[in-house]
CSV table of C-alpha atoms and ligand atoms in Angstrom, one decimal:
chain,number,residue,atom,x,y,z
A,1,MET,CA,22.7,-10.8,32.5
A,2,PRO,CA,22.0,-14.3,31.0
A,3,PHE,CA,18.5,-15.3,29.7
A,4,ARG,CA,18.2,-17.9,32.4
A,5,SER,CA,18.2,-15.4,35.2
A,6,LEU,CA,15.0,-13.7,33.8
A,7,GLY,CA,12.6,-16.3,35.2
A,8,LEU,CA,11.5,-17.8,31.9
A,9,ASN,CA,10.1,-21.3,31.4
A,10,ALA,CA,12.8,-23.9,30.6
A,11,ALA,CA,11.3,-24.9,27.2
A,12,ILE,CA,11.4,-21.3,26.1
A,13,LEU,CA,15.0,-20.9,27.3
A,14,GLN,CA,15.9,-23.9,25.2
A,15,ALA,CA,14.2,-22.4,22.1
A,16,VAL,CA,15.9,-19.0,22.7
A,17,GLN,CA,19.3,-20.8,22.9
A,18,GLU,CA,18.5,-22.7,19.6
A,19,THR,CA,17.7,-19.3,18.0
A,20,GLY,CA,21.3,-18.4,18.7
A,21,TYR,CA,20.7,-15.5,21.1
A,22,THR,CA,23.4,-15.4,23.8
A,23,GLU,CA,22.1,-12.7,26.0
A,24,PRO,CA,19.0,-10.5,26.3
A,25,THR,CA,19.0,-7.1,24.7
A,26,PRO,CA,18.4,-4.2,27.1
A,27,ILE,CA,14.6,-4.0,26.4
A,28,GLN,CA,14.4,-7.8,27.1
A,29,SER,CA,16.3,-7.6,30.4
A,30,ALA,CA,14.1,-4.7,31.5
A,31,ALA,CA,10.7,-5.9,30.2
A,32,ILE,CA,10.6,-9.6,30.7
A,33,PRO,CA,10.8,-9.6,34.6
A,34,LEU,CA,8.0,-7.0,34.7
A,35,VAL,CA,5.7,-9.0,32.4
A,36,LEU,CA,6.3,-12.1,34.5
A,37,LEU,CA,5.3,-10.1,37.6
A,38,ARG,CA,2.0,-9.5,35.7
A,39,ARG,CA,2.5,-5.7,35.3
A,40,ASP,CA,1.0,-3.6,32.5
A,41,LEU,CA,3.9,-2.2,30.5
A,42,ILE,CA,4.8,0.7,28.3
A,43,GLY,CA,7.8,-0.2,26.2
A,44,ILE,CA,9.4,2.8,24.4
A,45,ALA,CA,11.8,1.1,22.0
A,46,GLN,CA,12.7,1.4,18.4
A,47,THR,CA,12.4,-1.5,16.1
A,48,GLY,CA,15.5,-3.6,15.9
A,49,THR,CA,16.0,-3.5,19.7
A,50,GLY,CA,14.5,-7.0,20.2
A,51,LYS,CA,11.2,-5.8,21.5
A,52,THR,CA,9.2,-8.7,19.9
A,53,ALA,CA,10.9,-11.2,22.0
A,54,ALA,CA,10.6,-8.8,25.0
A,55,PHE,CA,6.8,-9.3,25.0
A,56,THR,CA,6.6,-12.8,23.4
A,57,LEU,CA,8.9,-14.7,25.7
A,58,PRO,CA,7.2,-13.8,29.0
A,59,ILE,CA,3.7,-14.3,27.6
A,60,LEU,CA,4.6,-17.7,26.2
A,61,SER,CA,6.2,-18.6,29.6
A,62,ILE,CA,3.0,-17.7,31.5
A,63,LEU,CA,0.7,-19.4,29.0
A,64,ALA,CA,2.8,-22.6,29.1
A,65,GLU,CA,2.8,-22.8,32.8
A,66,ALA,CA,-0.9,-22.7,33.3
A,67,PRO,CA,-2.7,-24.2,30.3
A,68,ALA,CA,-6.3,-23.0,29.8
A,69,PRO,CA,-8.9,-23.2,27.0
A,70,GLY,CA,-9.8,-20.4,24.6
A,71,ILE,CA,-7.9,-17.4,23.1
A,72,ARG,CA,-5.6,-16.1,25.8
A,73,ALA,CA,-3.3,-13.6,24.1
A,74,LEU,CA,-4.1,-11.1,21.5
A,75,VAL,CA,-1.3,-9.2,19.7
A,76,ILE,CA,-2.4,-6.2,17.5
A,77,ALA,CA,0.2,-4.8,15.0
A,78,PRO,CA,-0.2,-2.2,12.2
A,79,THR,CA,0.6,-4.2,9.1
A,80,ARG,CA,0.3,-7.7,7.8
A,81,GLU,CA,4.0,-8.0,7.3
A,82,LEU,CA,4.5,-7.3,10.9
A,83,VAL,CA,1.8,-9.7,11.9
A,84,VAL,CA,3.5,-12.5,9.9
A,85,GLN,CA,6.9,-11.7,11.4
A,86,ILE,CA,5.6,-11.7,14.9
A,87,GLU,CA,4.0,-15.0,14.2
A,88,GLU,CA,7.4,-16.4,12.9
A,89,ASN,CA,9.0,-15.2,16.1
A,90,VAL,CA,6.3,-16.7,18.3
A,91,ARG,CA,6.5,-20.0,16.4
A,92,ALA,CA,10.3,-20.1,16.9
A,93,TYR,CA,10.1,-19.4,20.6
A,94,ALA,CA,7.1,-21.7,21.2
A,95,LYS,CA,8.6,-24.6,19.3
A,96,HIS,CA,8.9,-26.8,22.4
A,97,LEU,CA,5.5,-25.8,23.8
A,98,GLN,CA,1.9,-27.1,23.0
A,99,LEU,CA,0.5,-23.7,22.1
A,100,SER,CA,-1.4,-22.8,19.0
A,101,MET,CA,-1.7,-19.5,17.1
A,102,ALA,CA,-3.6,-17.8,14.3
A,103,THR,CA,-3.0,-14.7,12.3
A,104,ILE,CA,-5.7,-12.3,11.1
A,105,TYR,CA,-5.1,-9.7,8.4
A,106,GLY,CA,-6.7,-8.1,5.4
A,107,GLY,CA,-6.0,-8.8,1.7
A,108,VAL,CA,-6.7,-12.5,1.9
A,109,SER,CA,-9.8,-14.6,2.4
A,110,GLU,CA,-11.2,-14.4,5.9
A,111,LYS,CA,-12.6,-17.9,5.9
A,112,PRO,CA,-9.5,-19.8,7.0
A,113,GLN,CA,-8.9,-17.1,9.6
A,114,ILE,CA,-12.3,-17.6,11.0
A,115,LYS,CA,-12.0,-21.4,10.9
A,116,ALA,CA,-8.7,-21.2,12.8
A,117,LEU,CA,-10.4,-19.0,15.5
A,118,GLU,CA,-13.3,-21.4,15.7
A,119,HIS,CA,-11.0,-24.3,16.0
A,120,GLY,CA,-9.5,-22.7,19.1
A,121,VAL,CA,-6.1,-21.1,19.4
A,122,ASP,CA,-4.1,-19.8,22.3
A,123,ILE,CA,-2.6,-16.7,20.6
A,124,VAL,CA,-4.1,-14.4,17.9
A,125,ILE,CA,-1.9,-12.0,16.1
A,126,ALA,CA,-3.9,-9.5,14.0
A,127,THR,CA,-4.1,-6.2,12.2
A,128,PRO,CA,-6.9,-3.9,13.6
A,129,GLY,CA,-9.1,-3.6,10.5
A,130,ARG,CA,-9.7,-7.2,9.8
A,131,LEU,CA,-9.8,-8.2,13.4
A,132,LEU,CA,-12.6,-5.8,14.0
A,133,ASP,CA,-14.5,-7.3,11.0
A,134,ILE,CA,-14.0,-10.8,12.4
A,135,ILE,CA,-14.5,-10.1,16.2
A,136,ARG,CA,-18.0,-8.8,15.8
A,137,GLY,CA,-20.4,-11.6,16.6
A,138,ARG,CA,-17.6,-13.7,18.1
A,139,GLU,CA,-17.0,-11.6,21.2
A,140,LYS,CA,-17.4,-14.7,23.3
A,141,SER,CA,-14.3,-16.3,21.8
A,142,PHE,CA,-12.3,-13.2,23.1
A,143,ALA,CA,-13.8,-13.2,26.6
A,144,GLY,CA,-10.9,-15.1,28.1
A,145,ILE,CA,-8.1,-12.9,26.9
A,146,GLU,CA,-5.4,-12.5,29.5
A,147,PHE,CA,-2.9,-10.6,27.4
A,148,LEU,CA,-3.3,-7.7,25.0
A,149,VAL,CA,-0.2,-6.5,23.2
A,150,LEU,CA,-0.4,-3.3,21.1
A,151,ASP,CA,2.8,-3.2,19.0
A,152,GLU,CA,4.1,-0.2,17.2
A,153,ALA,CA,1.3,1.9,18.7
A,154,ASP,CA,2.6,5.2,17.3
A,155,ARG,CA,2.4,3.8,13.8
A,156,MET,CA,-1.2,2.5,14.5
A,157,LEU,CA,-2.0,6.0,15.6
A,158,ASP,CA,-0.5,7.5,12.4
A,159,MET,CA,-2.4,5.0,10.3
A,160,GLY,CA,-5.8,6.0,11.8
A,161,PHE,CA,-6.3,2.7,13.6
A,162,VAL,CA,-7.1,4.1,17.0
A,163,PRO,CA,-11.0,4.1,16.6
A,164,ALA,CA,-10.8,0.4,15.6
A,165,ILE,CA,-8.6,-0.5,18.5
A,166,ARG,CA,-10.9,1.3,20.9
A,167,GLN,CA,-13.8,-0.8,19.6
A,168,ILE,CA,-11.8,-4.0,19.9
A,169,VAL,CA,-10.6,-3.2,23.4
A,170,LYS,CA,-14.2,-2.5,24.5
A,171,LEU,CA,-15.0,-6.2,23.7
A,172,LEU,CA,-12.1,-7.6,25.7
A,173,PRO,CA,-12.2,-8.3,29.4
A,174,ARG,CA,-11.2,-5.4,31.7
A,175,LYS,CA,-9.2,-7.7,33.8
A,176,ARG,CA,-6.2,-8.4,31.6
A,177,GLN,CA,-2.5,-7.6,31.2
A,178,THR,CA,-1.8,-5.0,28.6
A,179,LEU,CA,1.6,-4.4,27.0
A,180,PHE,CA,2.0,-1.3,24.8
A,181,PHE,CA,5.0,-0.7,22.6
A,182,SER,CA,5.9,2.4,20.7
A,183,ALA,CA,9.0,3.9,19.2
A,184,THR,CA,8.0,7.4,20.3
A,185,LEU,CA,6.2,8.8,23.3
A,186,SER,CA,4.1,11.7,22.1
A,187,ARG,CA,1.3,13.4,24.1
A,188,GLU,CA,-1.2,11.5,22.0
A,189,ILE,CA,0.5,8.2,22.7
A,190,GLU,CA,0.6,9.0,26.4
A,191,LYS,CA,-3.2,9.6,26.3
A,192,LEU,CA,-3.7,6.2,24.7
A,193,THR,CA,-1.7,4.5,27.4
A,194,GLY,CA,-4.0,6.1,30.0
A,195,GLU,CA,-7.0,4.6,28.2
A,196,PHE,CA,-5.7,1.1,27.8
A,197,LEU,CA,-3.4,0.3,30.6
A,198,GLN,CA,-3.6,0.2,34.4
A,199,GLU,CA,-0.8,1.4,36.6
A,200,PRO,CA,1.8,0.6,34.0
A,201,GLU,CA,5.5,0.3,34.4
A,202,THR,CA,7.5,2.2,31.7
A,203,VAL,CA,10.6,0.8,30.1
A,204,GLU,CA,12.5,3.2,27.8
A,205,ILE,CA,15.4,2.1,25.8
A,206,GLY,CA,17.7,4.7,24.3
A,207,ARG,CA,16.8,8.3,23.9
A,208,ARG,CA,13.3,9.1,22.8
A,209,SER,CA,12.9,8.8,19.0
A,210,ASN,CA,16.5,8.8,18.3
A,211,PRO,CA,17.8,6.6,15.5
A,212,ALA,CA,19.6,3.5,16.6
A,213,ASP,CA,23.2,4.3,17.5
A,214,THR,CA,24.5,1.5,15.4
A,215,VAL,CA,23.5,3.2,12.2
A,216,SER,CA,25.9,5.7,10.6
A,217,GLN,CA,24.0,8.3,8.6
A,218,SER,CA,24.8,10.6,5.7
A,219,VAL,CA,23.1,13.0,3.4
A,220,TYR,CA,23.6,13.5,-0.4
A,221,GLU,CA,22.3,16.9,-1.4
A,222,ILE,CA,21.2,16.4,-5.0
A,223,PRO,CA,18.3,17.6,-7.2
A,224,GLN,CA,15.5,15.2,-8.0
A,225,HIS,CA,16.8,14.4,-11.5
A,226,LEU,CA,20.1,13.1,-10.3
A,227,LYS,CA,18.6,10.6,-7.9
A,228,PRO,CA,18.4,7.6,-10.2
A,229,GLY,CA,22.0,8.1,-11.4
A,230,MET,CA,23.2,8.5,-7.8
A,231,LEU,CA,21.5,5.3,-6.7
A,232,LEU,CA,23.2,3.3,-9.5
A,233,HIS,CA,26.5,5.0,-8.7
A,234,LEU,CA,26.3,4.0,-5.1
A,235,LEU,CA,25.3,0.5,-6.0
A,236,GLN,CA,28.6,0.1,-7.9
A,237,ASP,CA,30.2,-0.2,-4.5
A,238,PRO,CA,30.0,-3.9,-3.5
A,239,LYS,CA,29.6,-2.9,0.2
A,240,PHE,CA,26.0,-2.0,-0.8
A,241,ASN,CA,25.2,-5.7,-0.7
A,242,MET,CA,21.7,-5.8,0.9
A,243,VAL,CA,20.0,-2.5,0.3
A,244,LEU,CA,16.5,-1.3,1.3
A,245,VAL,CA,15.4,1.7,-0.8
A,246,PHE,CA,12.5,3.8,0.4
A,247,THR,CA,10.3,5.8,-1.9
A,248,ARG,CA,7.3,8.0,-1.2
A,249,THR,CA,4.9,6.4,-3.7
A,250,LYS,CA,4.3,2.9,-5.1
A,251,HIS,CA,4.7,4.2,-8.6
A,252,GLY,CA,8.1,5.7,-7.6
A,253,ALA,CA,9.1,2.3,-6.2
A,254,ASP,CA,8.1,0.6,-9.5
A,255,ARG,CA,10.1,3.2,-11.5
A,256,ILE,CA,13.2,2.5,-9.5
A,257,ALA,CA,12.8,-1.2,-9.9
A,258,ARG,CA,12.6,-0.8,-13.7
A,259,ARG,CA,15.8,1.3,-13.7
A,260,LEU,CA,17.6,-1.3,-11.6
A,261,GLU,CA,16.4,-4.1,-13.9
A,262,GLN,CA,17.8,-2.2,-16.9
A,263,ALA,CA,21.1,-1.9,-15.0
A,264,LYS,CA,21.0,-5.7,-14.3
A,265,ILE,CA,20.7,-5.2,-10.6
A,266,THR,CA,18.4,-7.7,-8.9
A,267,SER,CA,15.5,-6.1,-7.1
A,268,ALA,CA,11.9,-6.4,-6.0
A,269,THR,CA,9.3,-4.0,-4.7
A,270,ILE,CA,6.9,-4.2,-1.8
A,271,HIS,CA,3.9,-1.8,-1.6
A,272,SER,CA,0.2,-2.1,-1.3
A,273,ASN,CA,-0.4,-2.8,-5.0
A,274,ARG,CA,1.5,-6.1,-4.6
A,275,SER,CA,-0.4,-9.0,-3.3
A,276,GLN,CA,0.4,-10.6,0.0
A,277,ASN,CA,2.1,-13.5,-1.7
A,278,GLN,CA,4.2,-11.2,-3.9
A,279,ARG,CA,5.3,-9.2,-0.9
A,280,LEU,CA,6.2,-12.3,1.1
A,281,ARG,CA,8.1,-13.8,-1.9
A,282,ALA,CA,10.0,-10.5,-2.3
A,283,LEU,CA,10.9,-10.4,1.4
A,284,ASN,CA,12.1,-14.0,1.4
A,285,GLU,CA,14.2,-13.5,-1.7
A,286,PHE,CA,15.7,-10.4,-0.1
A,287,ARG,CA,16.3,-12.3,3.1
A,288,GLU,CA,18.0,-15.2,1.3
A,289,GLY,CA,20.2,-12.9,-0.7
A,290,LYS,CA,18.6,-13.8,-4.1
A,291,ILE,CA,17.9,-10.1,-4.7
A,292,ARG,CA,20.2,-7.3,-3.8
A,293,VAL,CA,17.8,-4.4,-3.5
A,294,LEU,CA,14.3,-4.2,-2.1
A,295,VAL,CA,12.4,-1.1,-2.9
A,296,ALA,CA,9.6,-0.2,-0.5
A,297,THR,CA,7.1,2.4,0.6
A,298,ASP,CA,6.9,3.2,4.3
A,299,ILE,CA,3.7,1.4,5.2
A,300,ALA,CA,4.7,-1.8,3.3
A,301,ALA,CA,8.1,-1.8,5.0
A,302,ARG,CA,6.7,-1.6,8.5
A,303,GLY,CA,7.1,-5.2,9.3
A,304,ILE,CA,10.4,-5.9,7.6
A,305,ASP,CA,12.5,-8.0,10.0
A,306,VAL,CA,15.5,-8.9,7.9
A,307,ASP,CA,18.9,-9.2,9.5
A,308,GLY,CA,22.0,-8.0,7.7
A,309,ILE,CA,20.6,-5.1,5.7
A,310,SER,CA,23.8,-3.2,4.9
A,311,HIS,CA,22.2,0.0,3.7
A,312,VAL,CA,19.0,1.9,3.9
A,313,VAL,CA,18.6,4.5,1.1
A,314,ASN,CA,16.1,7.2,1.6
A,315,TYR,CA,15.6,7.8,-2.1
A,316,ASP,CA,12.7,10.2,-1.1
A,317,PHE,CA,13.4,11.9,2.2
A,318,PRO,CA,10.5,11.2,4.6
A,319,PRO,CA,8.5,14.3,5.7
A,320,HIS,CA,8.0,13.0,9.2
A,321,HIS,CA,11.0,12.3,11.5
A,322,GLU,CA,9.2,9.2,13.0
A,323,ASP,CA,9.4,7.6,9.5
A,324,TYR,CA,13.0,8.4,9.3
A,325,VAL,CA,13.7,6.7,12.6
A,326,HIS,CA,11.6,3.6,11.5
A,327,ARG,CA,13.3,3.4,8.1
A,328,ILE,CA,16.8,3.5,9.3
A,329,GLY,CA,16.0,1.1,12.1
A,330,ARG,CA,15.8,-1.5,9.4
A,331,THR,CA,19.6,-1.6,9.3
A,332,GLY,CA,21.9,-1.9,12.3
A,333,ARG,CA,19.4,-4.3,13.9
A,334,ALA,CA,20.2,-5.9,17.3
A,335,LYS,CA,24.0,-5.8,17.4
A,336,ALA,CA,24.9,-5.4,13.7
A,337,VAL,CA,26.1,-2.1,12.2
A,338,GLY,CA,24.5,-0.4,9.2
A,339,GLU,CA,24.5,2.7,7.1
A,340,ALA,CA,21.6,5.0,6.2
A,341,VAL,CA,22.0,7.4,3.3
A,342,SER,CA,19.5,10.0,2.3
A,343,PHE,CA,19.0,11.8,-1.0
A,344,VAL,CA,17.9,15.3,-0.1
A,345,SER,CA,16.7,17.8,-2.7
A,346,ARG,CA,15.8,21.4,-2.0
A,347,GLU,CA,12.2,20.6,-1.2
A,348,ASP,CA,13.4,18.4,1.7
A,349,ASP,CA,15.5,21.0,3.5
A,350,ASP,CA,12.8,21.8,6.0
A,351,ALA,CA,12.1,18.1,6.8
A,352,LEU,CA,15.9,17.5,7.2
A,353,ARG,CA,16.4,20.4,9.5
A,354,ALA,CA,13.4,19.4,11.6
A,355,LEU,CA,14.8,15.9,11.9
A,356,GLU,CA,18.2,17.3,13.0
A,357,ARG,CA,16.5,19.6,15.6
A,358,PHE,CA,14.5,16.7,16.9
A,359,THR,CA,17.3,14.3,17.3
A,360,ARG,CA,19.7,17.1,18.3
A,361,ARG,CA,22.2,15.7,16.0
A,362,GLY,CA,23.6,16.9,12.6
A,363,ILE,CA,23.8,14.4,9.8
A,364,PRO,CA,27.0,14.8,7.7
A,365,ARG,CA,26.6,16.1,4.2
A,366,VAL,CA,28.7,14.0,1.9
A,367,LYS,CA,29.7,14.0,-1.8
A,368,ALA,CA,29.9,10.8,-4.0
A,369,GLU,CA,33.4,10.5,-5.5
A,370,GLY,CA,33.4,10.2,-9.3
A,371,PHE,CA,29.7,11.1,-9.6
A,372,ASP,CA,28.8,13.7,-12.3
A,373,TYR,CA,26.8,16.4,-10.4
A,374,THR,CA,26.6,18.6,-13.5
A,375,ALA,CA,24.3,16.3,-15.6
A,376,PRO,CA,21.5,18.6,-16.8
A,377,ALA,CA,17.9,18.1,-15.9
A,378,PRO,CA,15.9,16.5,-18.7
A,379,PRO,CA,13.7,19.0,-20.6
A,380,ARG,CA,10.4,19.6,-18.9
A,381,ASP,CA,7.5,17.4,-20.2
A,382,PRO,CA,4.8,19.8,-21.3
A,383,ASN,CA,2.2,17.3,-20.0
A,384,GLY,CA,3.9,17.1,-16.6
A,385,GLY,CA,4.3,13.3,-16.9
A,386,ARG,CA,0.6,12.7,-17.7
A,387,ARG,CA,-0.8,11.4,-20.9
A,388,PRO,CA,-1.4,14.1,-23.4
A,389,PRO,CA,-5.1,15.2,-23.7
A,390,ARG,CA,-7.3,12.7,-25.4
A,391,ARG,CA,-7.8,13.4,-29.1
A,392,PRO,CA,-11.4,13.4,-30.5
A,393,GLY,CA,-12.4,9.7,-31.1
A,394,GLU,CA,-9.3,8.2,-29.4
A,395,VAL,CA,-10.1,5.1,-27.4
A,396,ARG,CA,-8.0,4.4,-24.3
A,397,THR,CA,-7.6,1.4,-22.2
A,398,PRO,CA,-7.6,2.2,-18.5
A,399,ARG,CA,-4.7,0.9,-16.4
A,400,PRO,CA,-6.0,-1.4,-13.7
A,401,ASN,CA,-4.8,-0.6,-10.3
A,402,PHE,CA,-6.4,-2.9,-7.8
A,403,GLN,CA,-5.6,-2.3,-4.2
A,404,ARG,CA,-6.0,-5.3,-1.9
A,405,GLY,CA,-6.5,-5.4,1.8
A,406,ASN,CA,-9.3,-4.2,4.0
A,407,ARG,CA,-10.4,-0.6,3.8
A,408,GLN,CA,-8.3,0.7,6.7
A,409,GLU,CA,-5.1,-1.0,5.7
A,410,ARG,CA,-5.6,0.2,2.1
A,411,SER,CA,-6.2,3.8,3.2
A,412,ALA,CA,-3.2,3.6,5.5
A,413,GLU,CA,-0.9,2.8,2.6
A,414,GLY,CA,-2.2,5.9,0.9
A,415,THR,CA,-0.7,8.2,3.4
A,416,GLN,CA,0.4,10.2,0.4
A,417,SER,CA,-3.0,9.9,-1.1
A,418,LYS,CA,-5.4,12.6,-0.1
A,419,ASP,CA,-9.1,11.8,-0.2
A,420,ARG,CA,-11.0,14.5,-1.9
A,421,GLY,CA,-14.3,13.3,-0.8
A,422,ASP,CA,-15.6,13.0,-4.3
A,423,GLY,CA,-14.6,9.4,-5.1
A,424,LYS,CA,-11.3,10.6,-6.4
A,425,SER,CA,-8.0,10.8,-4.6
A,426,GLU,CA,-5.0,13.0,-5.3
A,427,VAL,CA,-1.6,11.3,-5.3
A,428,SER,CA,1.4,13.5,-5.0
A,429,GLN,CA,4.0,12.1,-7.3
A,430,GLY,CA,7.3,13.5,-8.5
A,431,GLY,CA,6.2,17.1,-7.8
A,432,HIS,CA,2.9,17.0,-9.7
A,433,ARG,CA,-0.5,15.9,-8.8
A,434,GLN,CA,-2.2,13.0,-10.4
A,435,SER,CA,-5.9,12.4,-10.3
A,436,ARG,CA,-7.2,8.8,-10.0
A,437,SER,CA,-10.9,8.0,-10.3
A,438,ARG,CA,-12.2,5.0,-8.5
A,439,GLY,CA,-14.4,2.6,-10.3
A,440,ARG,CA,-15.9,2.3,-13.7
A,441,SER,CA,-18.0,5.2,-14.9
A,442,ASP,CA,-21.0,2.8,-14.9
A,443,GLY,CA,-20.1,1.7,-11.4
A,444,LYS,CA,-20.2,-2.0,-12.3
A,445,PRO,CA,-17.5,-4.4,-11.1
A,446,ARG,CA,-15.3,-6.0,-13.7
A,447,ASN,CA,-12.6,-8.6,-13.7
A,448,ILE,CA,-9.1,-7.2,-14.0
A,449,ALA,CA,-5.7,-8.6,-14.2
A,450,MET,CA,-3.7,-7.8,-11.1
A,451,ASN,CA,-0.5,-5.9,-11.3
A,452,GLY,CA,-0.2,-6.5,-15.0
A,453,GLU,CA,0.0,-10.3,-14.5
A,454,PRO,CA,-2.0,-11.8,-17.3
A,455,GLY,CA,-4.4,-14.5,-16.3
A,456,LYS,CA,-4.7,-13.5,-12.6
A,457,THR,CA,-7.9,-11.9,-11.7
A,458,ALA,CA,-8.9,-10.1,-8.5
A,459,GLY,CA,-10.6,-12.9,-6.6
A,460,GLY,CA,-13.3,-13.0,-4.1
A,461,PRO,CA,-16.5,-11.0,-3.8
A,462,ALA,CA,-16.2,-7.3,-3.2
A,463,LYS,CA,-17.2,-6.1,0.2
A,464,LYS,CA,-18.2,-2.7,1.6
A,465,GLY,CA,-19.3,-0.8,-1.4
A,466,GLY,CA,-18.5,-3.1,-4.3
A,467,ILE,CA,-15.3,-3.9,-6.1
A,468,GLY,CA,-15.7,-0.9,-8.4
A,469,ARG,CA,-15.1,1.3,-5.4
A,470,PHE,CA,-11.6,-0.1,-5.1
A,471,LEU,CA,-10.6,0.1,-8.7
A,472,GLY,CA,-8.3,3.0,-9.6
A,473,PHE,CA,-7.5,3.8,-13.2
A,474,GLY,CA,-4.2,5.7,-13.3
A,475,ARG,CA,-3.9,8.2,-16.0
A,476,ARG,CA,-0.6,8.0,-17.8
B,1,LIG,P1,12.8,-6.6,16.9
B,1,LIG,O1,13.2,-5.3,17.6
B,1,LIG,O2,11.9,-7.4,17.8
B,1,LIG,O3,12.3,-6.4,15.5
B,1,LIG,O4,14.1,-7.5,16.8
B,1,LIG,C1,15.2,-7.2,16.0
B,1,LIG,C2,16.1,-8.3,15.6
B,1,LIG,O5,16.9,-8.7,16.7
B,1,LIG,C3,15.4,-9.6,15.1
B,1,LIG,O6,16.0,-10.0,14.0
B,1,LIG,C4,15.6,-10.6,16.3
B,1,LIG,O7,15.7,-11.9,15.7
B,1,LIG,C5,16.9,-10.1,16.9
B,1,LIG,N1,17.0,-10.4,18.3
B,1,LIG,C6,16.1,-10.3,19.2
B,1,LIG,N2,16.5,-10.6,20.5
B,1,LIG,C7,17.9,-10.9,20.3
B,1,LIG,C8,18.9,-11.2,21.2
B,1,LIG,N3,18.7,-11.3,22.5
B,1,LIG,N4,20.2,-11.4,20.7
B,1,LIG,C9,20.4,-11.2,19.4
B,1,LIG,N5,19.4,-10.9,18.5
B,1,LIG,C10,18.2,-10.7,18.9
């Protein structure tokens, strides 16, 4: 079916053609006519299926055909990366239209975001936490919303955004069209659709929660200590030319990046300790092929929309099968093929078996040719990777660890970080627990260099509890 038979506005068809798409993907063919018929929609589709255009194109088409003042469409997505990428898509498809848009997300000053809203835009693309901060007192600006899109709703549920979304939705007009996208359809997700949508149509692409069929998968069964060597071994193969590596923790991501640097392999990391600019720079360099390996944590990687990723490496196997599905969906996008390899140590056996039961598909176990599986584990560190106990009189400099972003987005990144309710959090890392205390002992804010970059200080006044609340001093 060609794009032109879907009923889209001519200026949008032209932009789509210029983007290089020749025909709609299945989710686009199914969803676009329903949205144009003004139906509420539940789209069950994994990332990489073309779902962004499936909701963006018909909304733009309707907005373009009947211009009206005020904010008319609100798209809510779980992470700032995803927000930025949806915006890029919207800009590309709307390039021949007179429509304006603004993005709203945490981790950067809210002033320009508020200014953009007050200036008046047609489309707002936002993460829930910052949007809720901004919308309060400006409810009137959102009173004319015609479209609400909830993208990656399952992820927003996992990240604890549902209460914020409920509050936002309460402030929107009841008479609106709601489009709801999720990779999975759990009972909880179904409950949410009942709350937010009216007589929705459901479009489901592919089997529920199954990894994209274009991705070939394999498992390397290796103990933890062989993982760095295995990654370097695999990277000797030039076929691994655009590689996305997933780790459980941000410290794990940094460690891998250091090993790669030592081996002269170009890489960058994205996780919540990196500033928005650092993350975007890393993504762009990866996209442009300036770096070969991007190392990411799950949350930071949510919005990665990069075509041509040759391999996804699950350096740490994800405990939840939804994460596995999302991770490997980063390769094999649209019509390309890709490979997902997972390093599985004994502790991951249960998670791997649960995934195989869930997808009803076994993942082949493979061996790397020429790799030394017999290398012994390094001797155990008596301090379990932590700094030895402080000697009497020893003065130590705390390691700054400033986490940016608004509170919810920050806590979301810390999926591995358990709040102990005493101002400290436990971070499970490499098999041992690390304790981080938040803030100075005297509770006063202080200027710190961010991410070890000399001269850069954490800018802007601290909100909600003071900056000290958000400082973590890692013990090393
Ligand atoms: P998404 O699932 O929205 O993240 O899209 C996945 C990728 O598919 C993106 O890189 C899009 O640019 C691309 N894409 C979307 N629609 C099409 C299409 N009709 N033909 C080819 N590629 C597409």
